[in-house]
DNA sequence: GGTTGGCGCTTTCGAAAAGTGAGCGCATGC
DNA sequence: GCATGCGCTCACTTTTCGAAAGCGCCAACC
């Protein structure tokens, strides 16, 4: 965290004085970017583009469960926030490729770290879930 | 639908690459954990607990914009997935404290890396947004 | 001693977001 | 011709979110 500021976090989001980026305050651009990345499909989309340019439907096949609509929307948001580049090949047949920008790569690197932790902690998570469900009494 | 990895479902080898958890496949526990963390308020909740135990309403005040309902829900999900611990102090008045588990801390560390990147890239993101909005006849 | 207010949630009820399926223009394969 | 795949976009349904209120409990104020 760059700035630990519990007192100023709840003031108005106007960028009046110092431009201290703070994800904890709503209205900060970094929070928009965070929401773009951590939206329902953001993480997997960015992570899926990490190995290089990928075409729309290839990416869709890779990210199990994403709908065309949501993938398109997610990619557009990420493109707008400067993390993804969209390239249209006007060849025949025309196809569209997506890739990461420099910022996108920097984000992706952190994300992959997260993913690794999560993938490596499956057993721990499963155990915790079972413990929790046993205590609280229901699974659904 | 606990663990259904299409790539490793057939084999039953040693522990080295037997359990290849894959966030890209829906149904994998790691994906559940990912969604708990990257849900709307997951990142900020985990990050907000990083400095130590915090009480419910203190956390709520710190995370600008979160509702009580969503914070409670987020915390419950994170607790179920073994990243957060809930402790009730039976003193008078009784209050509730939340803190991170070991897994929670590991996740939080990656998250803070992400947050740093994002907070440090505010200018880049803003510029990209303006470029995008100028090119594409505006998103109203 | 009655009211107010904070705490940690849970419930209720619109509103917003995600998911579903269809369609579209184009090009190729059968 | 007809079907299929591509990269989306457009209605429409379902799920989720958010603001407000309620609740039981207790401390503090008037």
Coordinates of C-alpha atoms (C1' of nucleotides) in Angstrom, one line a residue:
Chain A
X1 CA 0.0 0.0 0.0
X2 CA 1.3 3.4 -0.9
X3 CA -0.6 5.5 1.5
X4 CA -2.2 4.3 4.7
X5 CA -4.8 6.9 5.2
X6 CA -7.9 5.8 7.1
X7 CA -8.9 9.4 7.9
X8 CA -8.9 10.8 4.4
X9 CA -10.3 7.9 2.6
X10 CA -13.9 8.9 3.0
X11 CA -13.7 12.5 1.8
X12 CA -14.9 13.5 -1.6
X13 CA -13.2 11.8 -4.6
X14 CA -12.3 15.1 -6.2
X15 CA -8.6 15.2 -7.2
X16 CA -8.0 18.5 -5.5
X17 CA -4.8 18.4 -3.6
X18 CA -2.4 15.5 -3.7
X19 CA -2.8 12.8 -6.3
X20 CA -2.4 10.0 -4.0
X21 CA -3.8 7.0 -5.7
X22 CA -5.9 5.0 -3.2
X23 CA -7.8 1.9 -4.2
X24 CA -9.7 2.1 -1.0
X25 CA -11.5 5.3 -2.0
X26 CA -14.3 4.9 -4.5
X27 CA -13.8 7.3 -7.4
X28 CA -10.1 6.7 -7.7
X29 CA -9.0 5.7 -11.2
X30 CA -7.0 2.9 -9.7
X31 CA -10.2 1.5 -8.3
X32 CA -11.8 1.5 -11.7
X33 CA -8.8 -0.4 -13.0
X34 CA -9.0 -2.8 -10.1
X35 CA -12.6 -3.5 -10.9
X36 CA -11.8 -4.0 -14.5
X37 CA -9.2 -6.6 -13.6
X38 CA -11.1 -8.2 -10.8
X39 CA -14.4 -8.2 -12.5
X40 CA -16.0 -11.7 -12.8
X41 CA -13.8 -12.6 -15.9
X42 CA -11.0 -10.0 -15.7
X43 CA -8.4 -12.1 -14.0
X44 CA -8.8 -15.1 -16.2
X45 CA -8.9 -13.0 -19.3
X46 CA -5.7 -11.2 -18.5
X47 CA -4.0 -14.4 -17.4
X48 CA -5.2 -16.1 -20.5
X49 CA -3.5 -13.5 -22.7
X50 CA -0.2 -13.8 -20.8
X51 CA 1.4 -16.3 -23.2
X52 CA 0.9 -14.1 -26.2
X53 CA -1.7 -12.9 -28.7
X54 CA -4.9 -15.0 -28.7
X55 CA -8.0 -14.9 -30.9
X56 CA -11.4 -14.2 -29.5
X57 CA -12.9 -17.6 -29.8
X58 CA -9.7 -19.3 -28.8
X59 CA -9.7 -17.3 -25.6
X60 CA -13.3 -18.1 -25.1
X61 CA -12.6 -21.8 -25.3
X62 CA -9.8 -21.5 -22.9
X63 CA -11.8 -19.6 -20.2
X64 CA -14.2 -22.3 -19.3
X65 CA -17.7 -20.9 -18.6
X66 CA -17.4 -17.4 -20.1
X67 CA -20.1 -16.2 -22.5
X68 CA -19.4 -14.4 -25.7
X69 CA -21.0 -11.3 -24.4
X70 CA -19.1 -11.2 -21.2
X71 CA -15.8 -11.9 -22.8
X72 CA -16.3 -9.2 -25.4
X73 CA -17.3 -6.8 -22.6
X74 CA -14.4 -7.7 -20.4
X75 CA -12.0 -7.3 -23.3
X76 CA -13.4 -3.9 -24.1
X77 CA -13.1 -2.7 -20.6
X78 CA -9.5 -3.9 -20.3
X79 CA -8.7 -2.3 -23.6
X80 CA -10.1 1.0 -22.5
X81 CA -8.0 0.8 -19.3
X82 CA -4.9 0.2 -21.3
X83 CA -4.2 -3.3 -20.4
X84 CA -5.2 -5.1 -23.6
X85 CA -4.7 -4.4 -27.3
X86 CA -7.1 -5.4 -29.9
X87 CA -5.8 -6.0 -33.4
X88 CA -7.9 -6.8 -36.5
X89 CA -6.3 -8.7 -39.2
X90 CA -8.0 -7.6 -42.4
X91 CA -6.8 -10.7 -44.2
X92 CA -9.2 -13.4 -45.4
X93 CA -10.8 -14.6 -43.2
X94 CA -10.5 -11.5 -41.0
X95 CA -9.7 -12.4 -37.5
X96 CA -9.1 -10.5 -34.3
X97 CA -6.2 -10.9 -31.9
X98 CA -5.9 -9.7 -28.4
X99 CA -2.7 -9.2 -26.5
X100 CA -1.4 -7.5 -23.4
X101 CA 0.2 -4.1 -23.2
X102 CA 3.1 -3.3 -20.9
X103 CA 0.8 -2.5 -18.1
X104 CA -1.2 -5.6 -18.9
X105 CA 1.9 -7.7 -18.5
X106 CA 2.8 -6.1 -15.2
X107 CA -0.7 -6.8 -14.0
X108 CA -0.7 -10.3 -15.4
X109 CA 2.5 -11.1 -13.5
X110 CA 1.0 -10.3 -10.2
X111 CA -2.2 -12.2 -11.1
X112 CA -0.3 -15.3 -12.0
X113 CA 1.4 -15.1 -8.6
X114 CA -2.1 -15.0 -7.1
X115 CA -3.3 -17.9 -9.3
X116 CA -0.3 -20.0 -8.3
X117 CA -1.0 -19.5 -4.6
X118 CA -4.7 -20.4 -5.1
X119 CA -4.0 -23.4 -7.3
X120 CA -1.4 -24.6 -4.8
X121 CA -3.8 -24.2 -1.9
X122 CA -6.7 -26.2 -3.2
X123 CA -6.4 -28.8 -0.5
X124 CA -6.3 -26.1 2.2
X125 CA -9.3 -24.3 0.8
X126 CA -11.3 -27.6 0.4
X127 CA -10.6 -28.5 4.0
X128 CA -11.6 -25.1 5.2
X129 CA -14.8 -25.3 3.3
X130 CA -15.7 -28.6 4.8
X131 CA -14.9 -27.5 8.3
X132 CA -17.0 -24.4 7.8
X133 CA -20.0 -26.3 6.3
X134 CA -19.8 -28.8 9.1
X135 CA -19.9 -26.1 11.7
X136 CA -22.6 -24.1 10.2
X137 CA -24.6 -27.0 9.1
X138 CA -25.4 -26.5 5.4
X139 CA -23.6 -26.7 2.1
X140 CA -25.9 -24.8 -0.1
Chain B
X1 CA -18.4 -31.0 -9.3
X2 CA -15.6 -30.6 -6.8
X3 CA -12.6 -31.3 -8.9
X4 CA -13.0 -31.9 -12.6
X5 CA -9.9 -31.1 -14.5
X6 CA -10.3 -32.4 -18.0
X7 CA -6.5 -32.7 -18.6
X8 CA -5.7 -34.8 -15.5
X9 CA -8.9 -36.7 -15.0
X10 CA -7.7 -39.8 -16.7
X11 CA -4.4 -40.3 -15.0
X12 CA -3.6 -41.4 -11.5
X13 CA 0.2 -40.7 -11.2
X14 CA 2.3 -39.6 -8.2
X15 CA 1.8 -36.5 -6.2
X16 CA 4.1 -34.4 -8.4
X17 CA 1.6 -33.4 -11.1
X18 CA -1.4 -35.4 -10.1
X19 CA -3.4 -32.5 -8.6
X20 CA -3.0 -29.9 -11.3
X21 CA -5.5 -27.4 -10.1
X22 CA -6.7 -25.2 -13.0
X23 CA -8.4 -22.0 -12.4
X24 CA -9.4 -21.9 -16.0
X25 CA -11.8 -24.8 -15.6
X26 CA -15.1 -24.0 -13.9
X27 CA -15.7 -26.4 -11.0
X28 CA -12.2 -26.4 -9.8
X29 CA -11.9 -25.4 -6.2
X30 CA -9.2 -22.9 -7.0
X31 CA -11.7 -21.1 -9.2
X32 CA -14.1 -20.8 -6.3
X33 CA -11.4 -19.3 -4.2
X34 CA -10.5 -17.0 -7.0
X35 CA -14.0 -15.8 -7.2
X36 CA -14.1 -15.3 -3.5
X37 CA -11.0 -13.2 -3.6
X38 CA -11.8 -11.3 -6.8
X39 CA -15.4 -10.8 -6.1
X40 CA -16.6 -7.2 -6.0
X41 CA -15.2 -6.5 -2.5
X42 CA -12.8 -9.5 -2.0
X43 CA -9.6 -7.7 -2.9
X44 CA -10.2 -4.7 -0.8
X45 CA -11.4 -6.8 2.1
X46 CA -8.3 -9.0 2.1
X47 CA -6.1 -6.0 1.6
X48 CA -7.8 -4.2 4.4
X49 CA -7.1 -7.0 6.8
X50 CA -3.5 -7.2 6.0
X51 CA -2.3 -5.0 8.8
X52 CA -3.9 -7.0 11.5
X53 CA -7.2 -7.8 13.1
X54 CA -9.9 -5.3 12.4
X55 CA -13.5 -5.0 13.6
X56 CA -16.4 -5.2 11.3
X57 CA -17.5 -1.6 11.3
X58 CA -13.9 -0.3 11.2
X59 CA -13.3 -2.4 8.1
X60 CA -16.5 -1.1 6.6
X61 CA -15.4 2.5 7.2
X62 CA -12.1 1.8 5.6
X63 CA -13.5 0.2 2.4
X64 CA -15.2 3.2 0.9
X65 CA -18.5 2.2 -0.7
X66 CA -19.1 -1.2 0.7
X67 CA -22.5 -2.0 2.2
X68 CA -22.9 -3.9 5.4
X69 CA -24.6 -6.7 3.6
X70 CA -21.8 -7.1 1.1
X71 CA -19.0 -6.9 3.6
X72 CA -20.7 -9.5 5.8
X73 CA -21.2 -11.7 2.8
X74 CA -17.7 -11.2 1.5
X75 CA -16.2 -12.0 4.9
X76 CA -18.3 -15.1 5.2
X77 CA -17.2 -16.4 1.9
X78 CA -13.6 -15.7 2.6
X79 CA -13.9 -17.3 6.0
X80 CA -15.4 -20.4 4.4
X81 CA -12.5 -20.6 1.9
X82 CA -10.0 -20.4 4.8
X83 CA -8.6 -17.0 4.2
X84 CA -10.2 -15.1 7.0
X85 CA -10.8 -15.9 10.7
X86 CA -13.7 -14.5 12.6
X87 CA -13.3 -14.1 16.3
X88 CA -16.0 -13.1 18.7
X89 CA -14.8 -11.4 21.9
X90 CA -17.3 -12.4 24.6
X91 CA -16.3 -9.4 26.6
X92 CA -18.7 -6.6 27.3
X93 CA -19.6 -5.2 24.9
X94 CA -19.0 -8.2 22.6
X95 CA -17.3 -7.3 19.4
X96 CA -16.1 -9.2 16.4
X97 CA -12.7 -9.2 14.9
X98 CA -11.5 -10.4 11.6
X99 CA -8.0 -11.4 10.6
X100 CA -6.1 -13.2 7.9
X101 CA -5.0 -16.8 8.0
X102 CA -1.7 -18.0 6.6
X103 CA -3.3 -18.6 3.3
X104 CA -5.0 -15.2 3.6
X105 CA -1.7 -13.5 4.1
X106 CA -0.1 -15.3 1.1
X107 CA -3.0 -14.1 -1.0
X108 CA -2.9 -10.6 0.5
X109 CA 0.8 -10.3 -0.4
X110 CA 0.1 -10.9 -4.1
X111 CA -2.9 -8.7 -4.0
X112 CA -0.9 -5.8 -2.5
X113 CA 1.6 -6.2 -5.4
X114 CA -1.3 -5.9 -7.8
X115 CA -2.7 -2.9 -6.0
X116 CA 0.7 -1.2 -6.1
X117 CA 0.9 -1.7 -9.9
X118 CA -2.5 -0.3 -10.3
X119 CA -2.0 2.7 -8.0
X120 CA 1.3 3.4 -9.7
X121 CA -0.3 3.3 -13.1
X122 CA -3.1 5.7 -12.6
X123 CA -1.8 8.1 -15.2
X124 CA -1.3 5.4 -17.7
X125 CA -4.8 4.1 -17.2
X126 CA -6.3 7.6 -17.4
X127 CA -4.5 8.3 -20.6
X128 CA -5.6 5.0 -22.1
X129 CA -9.2 5.7 -21.2
X130 CA -9.1 9.1 -22.8
X131 CA -7.5 7.7 -26.0
X132 CA -10.1 5.0 -26.1
X133 CA -13.0 7.3 -25.6
X134 CA -11.7 9.7 -28.2
X135 CA -11.3 7.0 -30.8
X136 CA -14.5 5.2 -30.2
X137 CA -17.2 7.8 -30.4
X138 CA -17.6 7.9 -26.7
X139 CA -19.4 5.4 -24.3
X140 CA -21.9 8.1 -23.5
Chain C
dG1 C1' -36.0 5.6 33.0
dG2 C1' -36.6 6.4 28.4
dT3 C1' -34.5 7.4 24.4
dT4 C1' -30.7 7.4 21.6
dG5 C1' -27.0 5.4 19.3
dG6 C1' -23.4 2.0 18.1
dC7 C1' -22.4 -2.8 17.2
dG8 C1' -22.8 -7.0 14.0
dC9 C1' -25.2 -8.7 11.3
dT10 C1' -30.0 -10.3 8.5
dT11 C1' -34.0 -9.3 5.7
dT12 C1' -36.5 -6.8 2.1
dC13 C1' -37.0 -4.9 -2.1
dG14 C1' -35.9 -2.4 -6.4
dA15 C1' -31.9 -1.8 -9.7
dA16 C1' -28.0 -3.2 -11.9
dA17 C1' -25.1 -6.7 -13.7
dA18 C1' -24.3 -11.3 -15.6
dG19 C1' -26.0 -15.1 -18.3
dT20 C1' -28.8 -17.1 -22.5
dG21 C1' -29.9 -17.4 -27.0
dA22 C1' -30.6 -15.5 -31.3
dG23 C1' -29.0 -12.9 -35.2
dC24 C1' -25.7 -10.7 -38.6
dG25 C1' -22.4 -10.2 -42.4
dC26 C1' -18.9 -12.7 -44.4
dA27 C1' -16.3 -16.7 -46.0
dT28 C1' -15.4 -21.4 -46.4
dG29 C1' -16.5 -26.5 -46.8
dC30 C1' -19.9 -30.2 -48.4
Chain D
dG1 C1' -27.8 -24.3 -51.8
dC2 C1' -27.0 -25.3 -46.8
dA3 C1' -24.4 -25.5 -42.8
dT4 C1' -20.6 -23.9 -39.9
dG5 C1' -17.3 -20.8 -37.8
dC6 C1' -15.8 -16.2 -36.9
dG7 C1' -16.4 -11.8 -33.9
dC8 C1' -19.3 -9.6 -32.2
dT9 C1' -24.2 -7.1 -30.9
dC10 C1' -29.1 -7.2 -29.4
dA11 C1' -33.2 -8.5 -26.7
dC12 C1' -34.6 -11.1 -22.7
dT13 C1' -34.2 -13.9 -18.2
dT14 C1' -31.8 -14.8 -14.0
dT15 C1' -28.6 -13.8 -10.5
dT16 C1' -26.5 -10.5 -7.8
dC17 C1' -25.9 -5.8 -5.6
dG18 C1' -27.0 -2.0 -3.0
dA19 C1' -29.7 1.3 0.2
dA20 C1' -32.5 1.1 3.9
dA21 C1' -34.6 -0.8 7.7
dG22 C1' -34.9 -4.1 11.5
dC23 C1' -33.1 -6.8 15.5
dG24 C1' -31.2 -8.0 19.9
dC25 C1' -28.0 -6.2 23.0
dC26 C1' -25.9 -2.9 25.8
dA27 C1' -23.6 1.9 27.1
dA28 C1' -24.3 6.5 27.5
dC29 C1' -26.8 10.7 27.7
dC30 C1' -30.8 13.7 29.4

